[in-house]
Short mmCIF file of N, CA and C in Angstrom, two decimals:
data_model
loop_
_atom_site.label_atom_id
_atom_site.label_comp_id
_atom_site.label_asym_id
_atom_site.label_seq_id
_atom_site.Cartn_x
_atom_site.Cartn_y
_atom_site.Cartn_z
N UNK A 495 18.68 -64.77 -41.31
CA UNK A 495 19.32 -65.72 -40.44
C UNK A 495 20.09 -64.97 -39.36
N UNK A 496 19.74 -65.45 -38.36
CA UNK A 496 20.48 -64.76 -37.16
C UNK A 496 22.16 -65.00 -36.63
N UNK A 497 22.46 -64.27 -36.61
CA UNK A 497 24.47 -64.32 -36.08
C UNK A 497 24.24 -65.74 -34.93
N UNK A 498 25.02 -66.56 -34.80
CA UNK A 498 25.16 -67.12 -32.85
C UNK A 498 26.16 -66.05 -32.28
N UNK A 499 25.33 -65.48 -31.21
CA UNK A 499 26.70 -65.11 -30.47
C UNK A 499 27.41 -65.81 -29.79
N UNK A 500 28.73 -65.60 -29.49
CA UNK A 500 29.83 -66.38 -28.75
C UNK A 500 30.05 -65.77 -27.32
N UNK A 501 30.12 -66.92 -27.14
CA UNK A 501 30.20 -66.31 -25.16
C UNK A 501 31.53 -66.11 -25.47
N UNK A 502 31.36 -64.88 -24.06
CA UNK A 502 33.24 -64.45 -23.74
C UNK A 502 34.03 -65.33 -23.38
N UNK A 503 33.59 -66.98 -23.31
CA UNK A 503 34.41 -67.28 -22.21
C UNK A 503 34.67 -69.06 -23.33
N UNK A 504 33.97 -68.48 -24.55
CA UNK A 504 34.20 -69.29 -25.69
C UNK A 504 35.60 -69.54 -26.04
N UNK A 505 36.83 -70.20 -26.28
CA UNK A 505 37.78 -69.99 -27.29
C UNK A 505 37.75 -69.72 -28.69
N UNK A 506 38.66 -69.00 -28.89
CA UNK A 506 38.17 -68.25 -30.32
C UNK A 506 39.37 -68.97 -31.24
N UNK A 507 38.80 -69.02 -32.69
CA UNK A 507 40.04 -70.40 -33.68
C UNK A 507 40.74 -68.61 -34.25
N UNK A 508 41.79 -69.22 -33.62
CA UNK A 508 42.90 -68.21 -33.98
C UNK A 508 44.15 -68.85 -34.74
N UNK A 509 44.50 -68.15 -35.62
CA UNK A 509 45.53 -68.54 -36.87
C UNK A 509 47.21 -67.58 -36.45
N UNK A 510 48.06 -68.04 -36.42
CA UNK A 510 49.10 -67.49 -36.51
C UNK A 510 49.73 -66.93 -37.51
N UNK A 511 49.56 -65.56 -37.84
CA UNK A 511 49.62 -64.55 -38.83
C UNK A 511 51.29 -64.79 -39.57
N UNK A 512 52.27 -65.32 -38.47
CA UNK A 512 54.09 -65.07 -38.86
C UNK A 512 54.05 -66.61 -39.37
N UNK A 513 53.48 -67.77 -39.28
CA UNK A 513 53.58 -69.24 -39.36
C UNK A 513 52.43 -69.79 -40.01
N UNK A 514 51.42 -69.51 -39.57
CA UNK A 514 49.91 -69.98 -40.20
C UNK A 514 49.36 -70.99 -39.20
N UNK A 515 50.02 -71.78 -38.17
CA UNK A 515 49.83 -72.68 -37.36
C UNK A 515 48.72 -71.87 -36.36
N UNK A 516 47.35 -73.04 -35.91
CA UNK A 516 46.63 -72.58 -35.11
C UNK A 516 47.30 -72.04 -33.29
N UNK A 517 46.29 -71.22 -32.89
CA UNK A 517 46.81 -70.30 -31.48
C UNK A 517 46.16 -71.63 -30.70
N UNK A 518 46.93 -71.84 -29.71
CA UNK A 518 45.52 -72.45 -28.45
C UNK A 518 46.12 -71.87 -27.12
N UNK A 519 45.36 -71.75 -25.99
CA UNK A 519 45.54 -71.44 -25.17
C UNK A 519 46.56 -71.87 -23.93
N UNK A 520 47.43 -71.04 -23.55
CA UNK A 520 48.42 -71.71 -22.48
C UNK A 520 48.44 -71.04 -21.59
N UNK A 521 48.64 -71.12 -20.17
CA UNK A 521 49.05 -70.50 -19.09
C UNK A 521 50.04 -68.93 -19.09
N UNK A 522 49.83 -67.49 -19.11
CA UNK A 522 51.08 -66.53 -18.95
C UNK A 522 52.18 -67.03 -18.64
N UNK A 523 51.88 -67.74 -16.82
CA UNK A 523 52.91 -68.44 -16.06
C UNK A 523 54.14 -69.39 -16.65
N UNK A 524 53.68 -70.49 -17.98
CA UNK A 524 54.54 -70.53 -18.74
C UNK A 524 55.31 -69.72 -19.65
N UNK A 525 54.82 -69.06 -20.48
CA UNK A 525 55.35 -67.97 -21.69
C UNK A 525 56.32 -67.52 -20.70
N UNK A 526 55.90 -66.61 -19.56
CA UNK A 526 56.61 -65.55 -18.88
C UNK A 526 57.51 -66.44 -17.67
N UNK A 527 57.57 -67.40 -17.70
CA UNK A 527 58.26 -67.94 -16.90
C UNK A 527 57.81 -67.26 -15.16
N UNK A 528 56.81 -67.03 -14.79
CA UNK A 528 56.71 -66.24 -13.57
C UNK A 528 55.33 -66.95 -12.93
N UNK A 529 55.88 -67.88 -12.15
CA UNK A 529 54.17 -68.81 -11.68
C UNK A 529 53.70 -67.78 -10.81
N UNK A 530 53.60 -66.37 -10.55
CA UNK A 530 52.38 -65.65 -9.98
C UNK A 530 51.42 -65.05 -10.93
N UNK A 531 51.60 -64.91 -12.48
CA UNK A 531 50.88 -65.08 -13.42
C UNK A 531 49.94 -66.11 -13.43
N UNK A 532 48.49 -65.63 -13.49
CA UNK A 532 47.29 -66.56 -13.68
C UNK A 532 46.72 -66.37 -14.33
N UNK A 533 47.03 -65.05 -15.70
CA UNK A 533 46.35 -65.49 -16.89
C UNK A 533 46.47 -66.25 -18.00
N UNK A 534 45.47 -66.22 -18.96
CA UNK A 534 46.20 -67.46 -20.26
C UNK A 534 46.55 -66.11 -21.30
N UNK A 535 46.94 -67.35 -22.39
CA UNK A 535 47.57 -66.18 -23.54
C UNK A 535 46.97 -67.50 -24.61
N UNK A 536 46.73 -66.67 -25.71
CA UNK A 536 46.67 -67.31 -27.16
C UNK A 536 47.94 -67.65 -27.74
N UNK A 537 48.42 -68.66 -27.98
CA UNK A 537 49.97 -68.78 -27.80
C UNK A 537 49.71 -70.06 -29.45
N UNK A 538 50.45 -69.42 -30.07
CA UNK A 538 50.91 -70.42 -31.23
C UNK A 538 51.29 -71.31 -31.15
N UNK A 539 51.00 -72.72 -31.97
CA UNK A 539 50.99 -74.00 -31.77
C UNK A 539 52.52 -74.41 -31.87
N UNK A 540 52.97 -73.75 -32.82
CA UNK A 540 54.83 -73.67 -32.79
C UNK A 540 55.33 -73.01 -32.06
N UNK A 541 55.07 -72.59 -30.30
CA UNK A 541 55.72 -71.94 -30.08
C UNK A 541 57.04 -72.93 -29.06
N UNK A 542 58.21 -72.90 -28.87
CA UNK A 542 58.94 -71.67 -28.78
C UNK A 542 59.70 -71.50 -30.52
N UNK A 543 59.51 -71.97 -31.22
CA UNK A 543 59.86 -71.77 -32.62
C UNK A 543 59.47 -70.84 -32.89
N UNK A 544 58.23 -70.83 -33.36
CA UNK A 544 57.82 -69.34 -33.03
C UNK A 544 57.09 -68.23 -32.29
N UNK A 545 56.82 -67.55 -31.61
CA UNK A 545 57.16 -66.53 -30.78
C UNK A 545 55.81 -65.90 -30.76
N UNK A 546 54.99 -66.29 -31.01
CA UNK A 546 54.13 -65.83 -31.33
C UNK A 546 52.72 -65.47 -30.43
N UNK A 547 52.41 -64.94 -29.75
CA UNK A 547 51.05 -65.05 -28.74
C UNK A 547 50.81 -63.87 -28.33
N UNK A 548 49.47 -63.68 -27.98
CA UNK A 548 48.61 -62.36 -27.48
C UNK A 548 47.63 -62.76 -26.40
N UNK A 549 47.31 -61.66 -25.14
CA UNK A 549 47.09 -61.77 -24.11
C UNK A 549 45.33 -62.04 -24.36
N UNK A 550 44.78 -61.78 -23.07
CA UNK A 550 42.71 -62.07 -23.48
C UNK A 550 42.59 -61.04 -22.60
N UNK A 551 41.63 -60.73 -22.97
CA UNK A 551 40.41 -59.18 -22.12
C UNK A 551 40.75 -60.61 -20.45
N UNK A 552 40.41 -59.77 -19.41
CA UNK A 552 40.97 -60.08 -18.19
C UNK A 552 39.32 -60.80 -18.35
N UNK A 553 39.02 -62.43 -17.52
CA UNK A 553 37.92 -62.62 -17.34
C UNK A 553 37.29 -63.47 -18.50
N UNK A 554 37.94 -63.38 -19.90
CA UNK A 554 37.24 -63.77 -21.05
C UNK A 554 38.35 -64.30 -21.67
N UNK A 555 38.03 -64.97 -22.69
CA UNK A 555 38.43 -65.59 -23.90
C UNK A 555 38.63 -65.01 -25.15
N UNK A 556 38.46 -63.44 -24.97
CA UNK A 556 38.44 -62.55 -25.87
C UNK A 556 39.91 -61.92 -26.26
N UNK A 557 40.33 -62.39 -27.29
CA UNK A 557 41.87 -61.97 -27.61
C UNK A 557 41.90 -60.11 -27.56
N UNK A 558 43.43 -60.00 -27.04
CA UNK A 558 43.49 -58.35 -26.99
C UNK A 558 43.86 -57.95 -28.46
N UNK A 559 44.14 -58.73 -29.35
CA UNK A 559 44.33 -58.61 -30.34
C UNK A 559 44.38 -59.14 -31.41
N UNK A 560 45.39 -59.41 -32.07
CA UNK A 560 46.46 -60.15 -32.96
C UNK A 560 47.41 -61.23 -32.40
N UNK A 561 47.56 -62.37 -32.11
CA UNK A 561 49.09 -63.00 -32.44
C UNK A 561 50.13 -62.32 -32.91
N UNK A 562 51.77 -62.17 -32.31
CA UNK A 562 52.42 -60.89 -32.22
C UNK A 562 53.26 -61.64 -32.22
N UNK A 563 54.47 -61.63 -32.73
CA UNK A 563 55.74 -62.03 -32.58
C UNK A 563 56.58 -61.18 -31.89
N UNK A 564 57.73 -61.10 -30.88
CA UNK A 564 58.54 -60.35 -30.51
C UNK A 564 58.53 -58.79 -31.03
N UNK A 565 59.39 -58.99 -32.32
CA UNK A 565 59.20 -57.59 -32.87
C UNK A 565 57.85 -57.00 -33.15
N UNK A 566 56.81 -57.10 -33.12
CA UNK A 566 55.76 -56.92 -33.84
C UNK A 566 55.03 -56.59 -32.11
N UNK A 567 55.46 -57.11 -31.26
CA UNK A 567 54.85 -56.70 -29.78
C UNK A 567 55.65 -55.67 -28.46
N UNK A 568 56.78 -55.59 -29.20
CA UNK A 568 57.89 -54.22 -28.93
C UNK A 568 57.30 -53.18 -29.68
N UNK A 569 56.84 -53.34 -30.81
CA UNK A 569 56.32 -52.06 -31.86
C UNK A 569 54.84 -51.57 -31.96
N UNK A 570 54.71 -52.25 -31.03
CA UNK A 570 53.26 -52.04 -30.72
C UNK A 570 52.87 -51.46 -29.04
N UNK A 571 54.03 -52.02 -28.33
CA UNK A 571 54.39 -51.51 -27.23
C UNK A 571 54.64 -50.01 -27.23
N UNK A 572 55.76 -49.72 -28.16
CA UNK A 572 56.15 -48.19 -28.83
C UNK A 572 54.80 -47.75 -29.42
N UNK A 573 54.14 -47.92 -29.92
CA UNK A 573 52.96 -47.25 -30.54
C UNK A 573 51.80 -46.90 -29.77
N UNK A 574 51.69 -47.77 -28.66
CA UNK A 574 50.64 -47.46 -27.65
C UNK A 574 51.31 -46.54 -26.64
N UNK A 575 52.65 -46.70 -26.24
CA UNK A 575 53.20 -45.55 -25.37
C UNK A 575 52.51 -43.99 -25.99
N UNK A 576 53.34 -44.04 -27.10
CA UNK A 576 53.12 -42.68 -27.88
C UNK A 576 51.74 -42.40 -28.16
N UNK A 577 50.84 -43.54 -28.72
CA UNK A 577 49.62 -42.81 -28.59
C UNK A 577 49.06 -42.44 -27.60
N UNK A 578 49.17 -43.04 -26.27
CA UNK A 578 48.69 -42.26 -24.95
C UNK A 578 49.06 -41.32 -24.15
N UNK A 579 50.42 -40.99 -24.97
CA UNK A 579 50.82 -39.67 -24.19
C UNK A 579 49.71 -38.33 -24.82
N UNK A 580 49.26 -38.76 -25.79
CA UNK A 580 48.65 -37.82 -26.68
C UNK A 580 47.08 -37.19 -25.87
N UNK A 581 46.40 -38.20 -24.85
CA UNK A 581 45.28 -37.98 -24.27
C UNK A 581 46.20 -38.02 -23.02
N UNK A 582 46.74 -38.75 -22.27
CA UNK A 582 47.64 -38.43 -21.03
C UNK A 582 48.02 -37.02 -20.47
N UNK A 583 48.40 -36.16 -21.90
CA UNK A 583 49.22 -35.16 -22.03
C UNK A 583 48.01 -33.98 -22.06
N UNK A 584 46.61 -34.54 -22.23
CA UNK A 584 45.31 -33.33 -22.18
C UNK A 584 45.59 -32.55 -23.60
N UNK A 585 46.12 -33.06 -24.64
CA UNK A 585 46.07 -32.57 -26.07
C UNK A 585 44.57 -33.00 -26.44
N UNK A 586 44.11 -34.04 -26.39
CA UNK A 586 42.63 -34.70 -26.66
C UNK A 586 42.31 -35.54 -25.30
N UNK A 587 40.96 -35.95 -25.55
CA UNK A 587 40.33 -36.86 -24.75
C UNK A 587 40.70 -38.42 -25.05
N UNK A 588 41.09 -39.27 -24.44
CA UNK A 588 41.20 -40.31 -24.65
C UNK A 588 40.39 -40.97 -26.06
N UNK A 589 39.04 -40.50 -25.21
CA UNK A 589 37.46 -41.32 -26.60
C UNK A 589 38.21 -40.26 -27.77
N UNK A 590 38.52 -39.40 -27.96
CA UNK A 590 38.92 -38.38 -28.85
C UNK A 590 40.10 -39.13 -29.78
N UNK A 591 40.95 -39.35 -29.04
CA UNK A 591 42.15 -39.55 -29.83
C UNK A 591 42.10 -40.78 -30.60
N UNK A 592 41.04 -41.81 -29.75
CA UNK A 592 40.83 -43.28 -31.05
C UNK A 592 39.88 -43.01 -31.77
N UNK A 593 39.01 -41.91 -31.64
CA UNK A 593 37.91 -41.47 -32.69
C UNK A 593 39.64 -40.95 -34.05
N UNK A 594 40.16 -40.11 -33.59
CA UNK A 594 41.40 -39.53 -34.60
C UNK A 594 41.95 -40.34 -34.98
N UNK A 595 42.73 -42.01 -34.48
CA UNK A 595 43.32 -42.67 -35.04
C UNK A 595 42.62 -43.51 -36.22
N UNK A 596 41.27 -44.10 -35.85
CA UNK A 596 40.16 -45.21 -36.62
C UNK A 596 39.99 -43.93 -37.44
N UNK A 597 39.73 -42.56 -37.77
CA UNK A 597 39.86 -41.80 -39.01
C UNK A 597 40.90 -41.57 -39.66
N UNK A 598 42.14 -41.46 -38.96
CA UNK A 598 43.47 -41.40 -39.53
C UNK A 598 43.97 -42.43 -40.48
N UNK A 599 43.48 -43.84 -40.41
CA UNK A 599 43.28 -44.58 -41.10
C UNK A 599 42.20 -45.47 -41.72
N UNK A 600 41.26 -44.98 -41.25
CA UNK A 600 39.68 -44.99 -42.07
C UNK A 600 39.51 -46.39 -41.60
N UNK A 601 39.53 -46.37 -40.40
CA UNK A 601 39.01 -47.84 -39.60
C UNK A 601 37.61 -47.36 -38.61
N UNK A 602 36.74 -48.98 -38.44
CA UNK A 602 35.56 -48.18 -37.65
C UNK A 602 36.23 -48.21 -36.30
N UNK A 603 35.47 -47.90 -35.18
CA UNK A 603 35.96 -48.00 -33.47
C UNK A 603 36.61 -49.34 -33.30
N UNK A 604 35.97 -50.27 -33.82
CA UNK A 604 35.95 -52.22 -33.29
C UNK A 604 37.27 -52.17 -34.26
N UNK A 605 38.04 -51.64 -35.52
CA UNK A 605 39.07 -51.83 -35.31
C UNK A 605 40.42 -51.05 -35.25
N UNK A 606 39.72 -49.99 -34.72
CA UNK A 606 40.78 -48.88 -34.12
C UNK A 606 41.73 -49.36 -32.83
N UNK A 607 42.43 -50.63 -32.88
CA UNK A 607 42.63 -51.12 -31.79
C UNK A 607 44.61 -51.31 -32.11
N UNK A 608 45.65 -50.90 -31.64
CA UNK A 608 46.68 -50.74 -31.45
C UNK A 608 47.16 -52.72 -31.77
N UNK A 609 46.40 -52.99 -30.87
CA UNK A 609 46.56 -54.84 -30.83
C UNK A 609 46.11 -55.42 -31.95
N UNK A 610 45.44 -54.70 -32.85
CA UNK A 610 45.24 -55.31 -34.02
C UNK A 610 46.35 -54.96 -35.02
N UNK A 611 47.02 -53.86 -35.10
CA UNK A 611 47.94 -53.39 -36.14
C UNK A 611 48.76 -54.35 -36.19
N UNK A 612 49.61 -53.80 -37.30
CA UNK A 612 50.82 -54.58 -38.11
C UNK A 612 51.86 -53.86 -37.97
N UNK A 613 53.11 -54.75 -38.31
CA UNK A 613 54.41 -53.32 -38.36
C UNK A 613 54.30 -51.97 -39.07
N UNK A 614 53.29 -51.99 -39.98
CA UNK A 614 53.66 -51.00 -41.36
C UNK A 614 52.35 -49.81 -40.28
N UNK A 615 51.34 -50.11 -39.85
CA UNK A 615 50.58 -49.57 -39.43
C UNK A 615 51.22 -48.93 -37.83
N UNK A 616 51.68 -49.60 -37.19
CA UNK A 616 52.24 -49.15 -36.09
C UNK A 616 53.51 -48.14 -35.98
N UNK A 617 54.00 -48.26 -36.96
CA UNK A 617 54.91 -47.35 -37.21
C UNK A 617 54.48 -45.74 -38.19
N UNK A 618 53.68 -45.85 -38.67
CA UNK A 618 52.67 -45.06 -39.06
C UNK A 618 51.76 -44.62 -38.43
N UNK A 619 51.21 -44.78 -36.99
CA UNK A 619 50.87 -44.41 -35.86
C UNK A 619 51.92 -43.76 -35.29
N UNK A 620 52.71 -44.27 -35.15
CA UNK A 620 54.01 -43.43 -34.41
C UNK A 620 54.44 -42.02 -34.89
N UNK A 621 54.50 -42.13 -36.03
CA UNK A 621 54.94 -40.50 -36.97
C UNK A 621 53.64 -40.07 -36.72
N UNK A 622 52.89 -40.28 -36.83
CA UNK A 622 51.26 -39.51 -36.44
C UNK A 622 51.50 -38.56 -35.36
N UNK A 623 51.88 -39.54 -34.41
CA UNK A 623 51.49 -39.31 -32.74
C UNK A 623 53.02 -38.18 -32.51
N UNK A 624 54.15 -38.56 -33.49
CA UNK A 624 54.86 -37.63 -33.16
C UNK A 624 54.88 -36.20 -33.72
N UNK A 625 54.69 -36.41 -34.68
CA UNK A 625 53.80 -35.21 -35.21
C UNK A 625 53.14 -33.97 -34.57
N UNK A 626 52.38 -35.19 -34.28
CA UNK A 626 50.65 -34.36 -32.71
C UNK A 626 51.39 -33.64 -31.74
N UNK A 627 52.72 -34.40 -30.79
CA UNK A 627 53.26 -34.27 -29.80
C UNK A 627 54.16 -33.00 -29.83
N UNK A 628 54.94 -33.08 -31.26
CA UNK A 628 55.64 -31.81 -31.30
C UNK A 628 55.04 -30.75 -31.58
N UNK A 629 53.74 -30.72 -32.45
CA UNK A 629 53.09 -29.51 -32.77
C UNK A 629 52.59 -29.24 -31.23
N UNK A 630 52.04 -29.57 -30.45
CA UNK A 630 52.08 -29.31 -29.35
C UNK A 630 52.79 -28.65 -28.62
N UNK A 631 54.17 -29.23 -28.68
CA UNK A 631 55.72 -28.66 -27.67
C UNK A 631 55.58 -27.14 -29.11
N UNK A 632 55.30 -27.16 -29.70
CA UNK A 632 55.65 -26.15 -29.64
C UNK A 632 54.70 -24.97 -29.95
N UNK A 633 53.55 -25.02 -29.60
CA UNK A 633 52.83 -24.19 -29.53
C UNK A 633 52.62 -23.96 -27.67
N UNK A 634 53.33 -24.76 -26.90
CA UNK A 634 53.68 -24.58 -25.82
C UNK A 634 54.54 -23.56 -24.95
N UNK A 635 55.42 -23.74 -26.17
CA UNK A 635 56.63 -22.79 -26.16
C UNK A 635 56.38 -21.13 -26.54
#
């Protein structure tokens, strides 16, 4: 039996991971309060109760991730800084360093993705990446 594929431009049934309430789609321009925003966001059905929403691939309907609550999209913010200083910085190649992370935690490519993690995982990326960064500084030195 064959898969259906889903067009990009499908909405996808998204669950709110902090509440359980379904995601549906709303305007950035609302969330962010900034009407020169014209993309949508997957935005939890409780929101402003709860806090919850993630952006789409630019063009598509394709979530960048996870549903994120505040803290959980600050710490993921911190985790993607730090992991890109790591290929930024010419320690690895970009394709290199998510080949190292999806092994670092024995994930394939599709979910070696920063926007998919959790607190416990993102912060465990972080000691990784700081790790990487100082052995670096100091073989620099």
């Amino acid at each position: 039996m064959k898969k259906k594929k889903i067009s990009d431009m499908t909405p996808r049934q998204l669950r709110c991971p902090h509440c359980g309430a379904v995601a549906i789609i709303r305007p950035a321009s609302e969330i962010y309060d900034d009407p020169r925003r014209k993309d949508e966001l997957y935005v939890c059905k409780n929101y402003p109760a709860c806090k919850s929403y993630v952006g789409m691939h630019a063009g598509t309907r394709i979530p960048l991730g996870t549903l994120a609550n505040g803290d959980l999209r600050n710490l993921r913010i911190k985790a993607h800084r730090r992991f890109d200083r790591i290929w930024q910085s010419g320690i690895m190649s970009r394709n290199a360093a998510y080949r190292w992370m999806a092994d670092s935690f024995g994930l394939t490519a599709d979910d070696a993705h920063i926007g998919k993690f959790g607190e416990y995982r993102c912060q465990q990326l972080i000691e990784q990446c700081d790790r990487i960064l100082a052995r670096n500084q100091k073989a620099a030195s």
